[in-house]
Each structure stands twice: as C-alpha cells, then as structure tokens.
C-alpha cells in the first residue's frame, strides 16, 4: 500500500466551471490508488501546515486527477498552480469503495456537488475492469452549471438533477432515483451530509446496500488527532466506543454502520 508524503509535479490546472478546478499531477502513488480514496494536499504557506483532503477523481499508472471547489485559503492557493509547479501530497489515504461488491449488479452511483468527482473514478473503474455494465450515475448540481457529466456519459448512464430545476430533475438525487423507477442492488455515493442522510434512510427502507463517503472536516488525515470521528451504530471492539475515524476507517462506510 502506497502511503507517504511526496512532491507531485503539476501537469495541468484549469478552471472547468465557476470556482471548480481540475488539477492533473504526476504522482508516484497513482498506480496504487483506489476510487474513493483521497490525498492530503499541502498549501505552500508556512502559516497553514494542515493538509487539505481532496478526493481522487481519477487516476492511471502515473497521473492523479483532483477536481475541487475553491472555498478558502488552501483551495485558492491550489487554483493558482501552473504547469511545471510542484506541490506536496500525502497519500493515498482512506479505504475507498470496494468495487467487488458491484459484480454483476445494478449499481447506482450518486454524487452531489463537489462529491461528484470521486464517483467518476469509480464509474471508470467499474467499466474498465468489466465489473458490471448496468451502472447509473445520478448527479446533483445547484443549477445548469454542470461539470464532469459528459465524462460520466462515456462510461455509464447519466441522470442529472438540479436544486433550481434549470437542468434535469428538479430536486435532489434521491428523489430523482425514486422517480426514475430504477431498482438499485447497490448504491455508492458522495456528497453533502443531508444528501447522504437521505440515501441512508432510503436504502434502509428499501433494503438496498449503500456505501457512502463522508467528506467532513479533517486535520491530520492519518488517524492521530480524532478530529474526524463519526458516531457508529456498532461498538468498536478495541476502544469500546461507538466511534470511527473518517480518515482511516473511512471515508467510505456501509450506510447502516454510521449514525448520521
Ligand atoms: C475525505 C475528503 C475528501 C474531500 N474531497 C474533496 C474534493 O474532491 N473536492 C473538493 O472541492 N473538496 C473536497 N473536500 C473538501 C475540502 O477538503 C475542503 O473544501 C478544503 O479542505 C477547504 O480548504 P480551504 O483552505 O480552501 O478552506 P478553509 O479556509 O479551510 O475553509 C473555507 C470554508 O470551507 C468550509 N470547509 C472546509 N472544509 C470543509 C469540508 N470538508 N466540508 C465542508 N465545508 C468545509 C469551512 O468551514 C469554511 O467555511 C474533501 C474533504 C474530505 C474530508
Ligand atoms: S483527521 Fe486526525 S484522526 Fe482523522
């Protein structure tokens, strides 16, 4: 398993939608990456030593692609990176999605906002490894300013939803799935907490296996600070508490196992 702090060279960096950036890096850990894992990206400034967790959007043997929204100091600094610059990366972090759970099944991938990028790597892996060809991606955006949806179309069936109804289904991705009539065997998802709660509730009601990636705030990223704990429905047999660390036990959890 690849896990260390290394310098990665910027191959390209571009804005693909308002405040959404697409960063490609030459990164030695790319060949060991799994969809749903993330990396810690370090801003250069000494005043901000904490890594910023960003999900792996896609990867091949040598390159890693990250797609992120500019929301504050760190992501604003990353948005100024140019071809040939280098940046420190800690990775690969977290467990990722277990693609073997999808073998021969009807799989529904759900992404909301900046939770959409990791679902693209997952959709590509399901296709490239021939795990299943019955994959539907439900992608939820704020409005008509979509991103990455054309790339999903190359590898699976795509269903769009938007908060304001400007594009696709008017409403959230759970309601879009319900109205589509598609019966999922497995759901895999990443997005804001209200969306993940809705998926957990829906999947439990319909008895569907659901795996959700929790992208809450983090500090160390390696299990040391307990800054990212989530309540679990089962007791941890080491610590005897109902807690899990999102950075090391997750970020992907069986939706039944977390109390969100
Ligand atoms: C496992 C994981 C994977 C992630 N993957 C992605 C990704 O692929 N693309 C992407 O754009 N973002 C992703 N994020 C969120 C990303 O880490 C934060 O947006 C980033 O750290 C913000 O850094 P900043 O210095 O720009 O903002 P800060 O200056 O630190 O914060 C600016 C604002 O953003 C809010 N914020 C910061 N982090 C988060 C967070 N995790 N969730 C919600 N609000 C936050 C702060 O409360 C504040 O209001 C991920 C987070 C986690 C934990
Ligand atoms: S971020 Fe430190 S334990 Fe998870």
Short mmCIF file of C-alpha atoms in Angstrom, two decimals, residues 8-189:
data_model
loop_
_atom_site.label_atom_id
_atom_site.label_comp_id
_atom_site.label_asym_id
_atom_site.label_seq_id
_atom_site.Cartn_x
_atom_site.Cartn_y
_atom_site.Cartn_z
CA UNK A 8 3.99 15.89 -7.19
CA UNK A 9 4.53 17.87 -10.41
CA UNK A 10 1.64 19.77 -11.94
CA UNK A 11 0.85 18.52 -15.46
CA UNK A 12 -2.12 20.86 -15.94
CA UNK A 13 -4.50 23.01 -13.94
CA UNK A 14 -7.63 24.63 -15.32
CA UNK A 15 -10.97 26.08 -14.28
CA UNK A 16 -13.76 23.85 -15.66
CA UNK A 17 -16.73 25.70 -14.14
CA UNK A 18 -17.07 28.74 -11.90
CA UNK A 19 -14.78 28.11 -8.87
CA UNK A 20 -14.28 24.44 -9.88
CA UNK A 21 -10.71 23.45 -10.80
CA UNK A 22 -9.28 20.38 -12.49
CA UNK A 23 -5.71 19.55 -11.41
CA UNK A 24 -3.59 16.80 -13.02
CA UNK A 25 -0.45 15.70 -11.21
CA UNK A 26 2.49 13.45 -11.93
CA UNK A 27 2.29 11.36 -8.75
CA UNK A 28 4.12 8.15 -7.90
CA UNK A 29 1.24 6.85 -5.74
CA UNK A 30 -1.25 6.99 -8.65
CA UNK A 31 -0.72 3.36 -9.68
CA UNK A 32 -1.89 2.16 -6.24
CA UNK A 33 -4.92 4.46 -5.98
CA UNK A 34 -8.47 3.17 -5.47
CA UNK A 35 -11.65 5.09 -6.29
CA UNK A 36 -12.97 6.80 -3.16
CA UNK A 37 -9.55 7.28 -1.58
CA UNK A 38 -8.26 10.81 -1.06
CA UNK A 39 -4.96 12.65 -0.76
CA UNK A 40 -3.84 15.43 1.58
CA UNK A 41 -2.65 18.46 -0.38
CA UNK A 42 -0.42 20.93 1.48
CA UNK A 43 -0.54 24.67 0.80
CA UNK A 44 2.95 26.21 0.47
CA UNK A 45 2.43 28.88 3.11
CA UNK A 46 4.10 28.08 6.45
CA UNK A 47 1.17 29.58 8.32
CA UNK A 48 -1.14 26.82 7.12
CA UNK A 49 0.52 23.49 7.84
CA UNK A 50 -2.64 21.41 7.69
CA UNK A 51 -3.29 19.31 4.64
CA UNK A 52 -6.48 19.82 2.67
CA UNK A 53 -8.20 16.48 1.94
CA UNK A 54 -9.22 16.14 -1.72
CA UNK A 55 -10.77 13.00 -3.21
CA UNK A 56 -9.08 11.19 -6.04
CA UNK A 57 -11.21 11.98 -9.10
CA UNK A 58 -9.43 9.62 -11.47
CA UNK A 59 -6.02 8.06 -11.94
CA UNK A 60 -3.84 5.95 -14.19
CA UNK A 61 -0.36 4.44 -13.72
CA UNK A 62 1.39 7.79 -13.34
CA UNK A 63 -1.14 10.58 -13.03
CA UNK A 64 -3.67 11.68 -10.49
CA UNK A 65 -6.58 13.98 -11.18
CA UNK A 66 -8.19 16.12 -8.48
CA UNK A 67 -11.30 18.25 -9.04
CA UNK A 68 -12.08 20.75 -6.29
CA UNK A 69 -14.11 23.84 -5.47
CA UNK A 70 -12.35 26.99 -4.25
CA UNK A 71 -13.83 27.74 -0.81
CA UNK A 72 -10.99 29.25 1.23
CA UNK A 73 -7.26 29.89 1.64
CA UNK A 74 -5.91 26.45 0.68
CA UNK A 75 -8.03 25.77 -2.36
CA UNK A 76 -7.50 29.36 -3.55
CA UNK A 77 -3.73 28.77 -3.40
CA UNK A 78 -4.07 25.48 -5.33
CA UNK A 79 -6.08 27.26 -8.04
CA UNK A 80 -3.00 29.39 -8.86
CA UNK A 81 -0.80 26.36 -9.62
CA UNK A 82 0.71 26.26 -13.11
CA UNK A 83 2.15 23.50 -15.30
CA UNK A 84 5.62 22.54 -14.01
CA UNK A 85 4.99 23.69 -10.39
CA UNK A 86 5.27 21.11 -7.66
CA UNK A 87 3.11 20.51 -4.62
CA UNK A 88 3.33 18.27 -1.55
CA UNK A 89 0.87 15.40 -1.37
CA UNK A 90 0.22 12.89 1.41
CA UNK A 91 -1.44 9.77 0.10
CA UNK A 92 -3.08 7.52 -0.64
CA UNK A 93 -5.46 7.96 2.31
CA UNK A 94 -8.62 6.18 3.40
CA UNK A 95 -10.27 2.93 2.36
CA UNK A 96 -12.04 3.75 -0.93
CA UNK A 97 -15.03 1.96 -2.47
CA UNK A 98 -14.96 -1.85 -2.67
CA UNK A 99 -15.72 -2.39 -6.38
CA UNK A 100 -16.08 -6.16 -5.91
CA UNK A 101 -19.39 -5.52 -4.12
CA UNK A 102 -20.75 -4.38 -7.52
CA UNK A 103 -20.02 -7.57 -9.51
CA UNK A 104 -22.87 -8.22 -11.96
CA UNK A 105 -25.23 -5.88 -10.06
CA UNK A 106 -27.37 -2.87 -10.95
CA UNK A 107 -25.25 -0.12 -9.44
CA UNK A 108 -26.43 3.41 -8.71
CA UNK A 109 -23.71 6.00 -8.18
CA UNK A 110 -24.87 9.22 -6.55
CA UNK A 111 -22.83 12.41 -6.44
CA UNK A 112 -23.82 15.80 -5.10
CA UNK A 113 -21.85 18.99 -5.87
CA UNK A 114 -18.20 18.56 -5.07
CA UNK A 115 -18.96 14.93 -4.10
CA UNK A 116 -19.29 14.20 -7.84
CA UNK A 117 -15.53 13.92 -8.72
CA UNK A 118 -14.75 10.68 -6.78
CA UNK A 119 -17.76 8.98 -8.39
CA UNK A 120 -16.19 9.49 -11.85
CA UNK A 121 -13.13 7.39 -10.94
CA UNK A 122 -15.47 4.75 -9.58
CA UNK A 123 -17.61 4.73 -12.75
CA UNK A 124 -14.46 4.41 -14.90
CA UNK A 125 -13.09 1.56 -12.77
CA UNK A 126 -16.39 -0.36 -12.93
CA UNK A 127 -16.28 -0.11 -16.72
CA UNK A 128 -12.54 -0.68 -17.25
CA UNK A 129 -12.49 -3.76 -15.02
CA UNK A 130 -15.71 -5.14 -16.56
CA UNK A 131 -17.32 -5.43 -13.12
CA UNK A 132 -20.82 -4.55 -14.29
CA UNK A 133 -22.31 -2.78 -17.29
CA UNK A 134 -25.51 -1.75 -15.51
CA UNK A 135 -24.35 1.48 -13.91
CA UNK A 136 -26.45 4.63 -13.44
CA UNK A 137 -24.94 7.88 -12.18
CA UNK A 138 -27.31 10.37 -10.53
CA UNK A 139 -25.52 13.71 -10.44
CA UNK A 140 -26.89 16.61 -8.43
CA UNK A 141 -25.92 20.21 -9.18
CA UNK A 142 -27.03 23.59 -7.85
CA UNK A 143 -28.08 24.81 -11.32
CA UNK A 144 -27.32 24.40 -15.05
CA UNK A 145 -23.58 24.90 -14.50
CA UNK A 146 -22.66 21.22 -14.55
CA UNK A 147 -19.19 19.70 -14.62
CA UNK A 148 -17.79 16.21 -15.42
CA UNK A 149 -21.23 14.96 -16.60
CA UNK A 150 -20.02 14.50 -20.21
CA UNK A 151 -17.23 12.23 -18.97
CA UNK A 152 -19.71 10.13 -17.00
CA UNK A 153 -21.72 9.74 -20.23
CA UNK A 154 -18.72 7.95 -21.80
CA UNK A 155 -18.82 5.19 -19.15
CA UNK A 156 -22.37 4.85 -17.77
CA UNK A 157 -25.99 6.03 -17.89
CA UNK A 158 -26.35 9.58 -16.57
CA UNK A 159 -29.33 11.20 -14.79
CA UNK A 160 -28.99 14.89 -13.91
CA UNK A 161 -30.74 16.75 -11.12
CA UNK A 162 -30.52 20.38 -10.04
CA UNK A 163 -31.65 22.30 -6.97
CA UNK A 164 -33.31 25.05 -9.01
CA UNK A 165 -34.66 22.86 -11.82
CA UNK A 166 -32.55 24.54 -14.54
CA UNK A 167 -31.33 21.15 -15.70
CA UNK A 168 -32.56 17.56 -15.33
CA UNK A 169 -34.80 16.53 -12.45
CA UNK A 170 -35.92 19.45 -10.25
CA UNK A 171 -34.81 18.37 -6.78
CA UNK A 172 -32.34 16.09 -5.07
CA UNK A 173 -30.71 12.90 -6.36
CA UNK A 174 -32.71 10.60 -4.04
CA UNK A 175 -36.00 11.91 -5.42
CA UNK A 176 -34.53 11.68 -8.94
CA UNK A 177 -33.71 7.99 -8.35
CA UNK A 178 -37.21 7.31 -6.94
CA UNK A 179 -38.90 8.94 -9.93
CA UNK A 180 -36.71 7.05 -12.43
CA UNK A 181 -38.13 3.67 -11.38
CA UNK A 182 -34.60 2.17 -11.41
CA UNK A 183 -34.15 -0.54 -8.78
CA UNK A 184 -30.60 -0.47 -7.44
CA UNK A 185 -28.88 -3.52 -5.96
CA UNK A 186 -26.06 -1.34 -4.64
CA UNK A 187 -25.76 2.41 -4.09
CA UNK A 188 -22.41 4.18 -3.79
CA UNK A 189 -22.42 7.89 -3.01
#
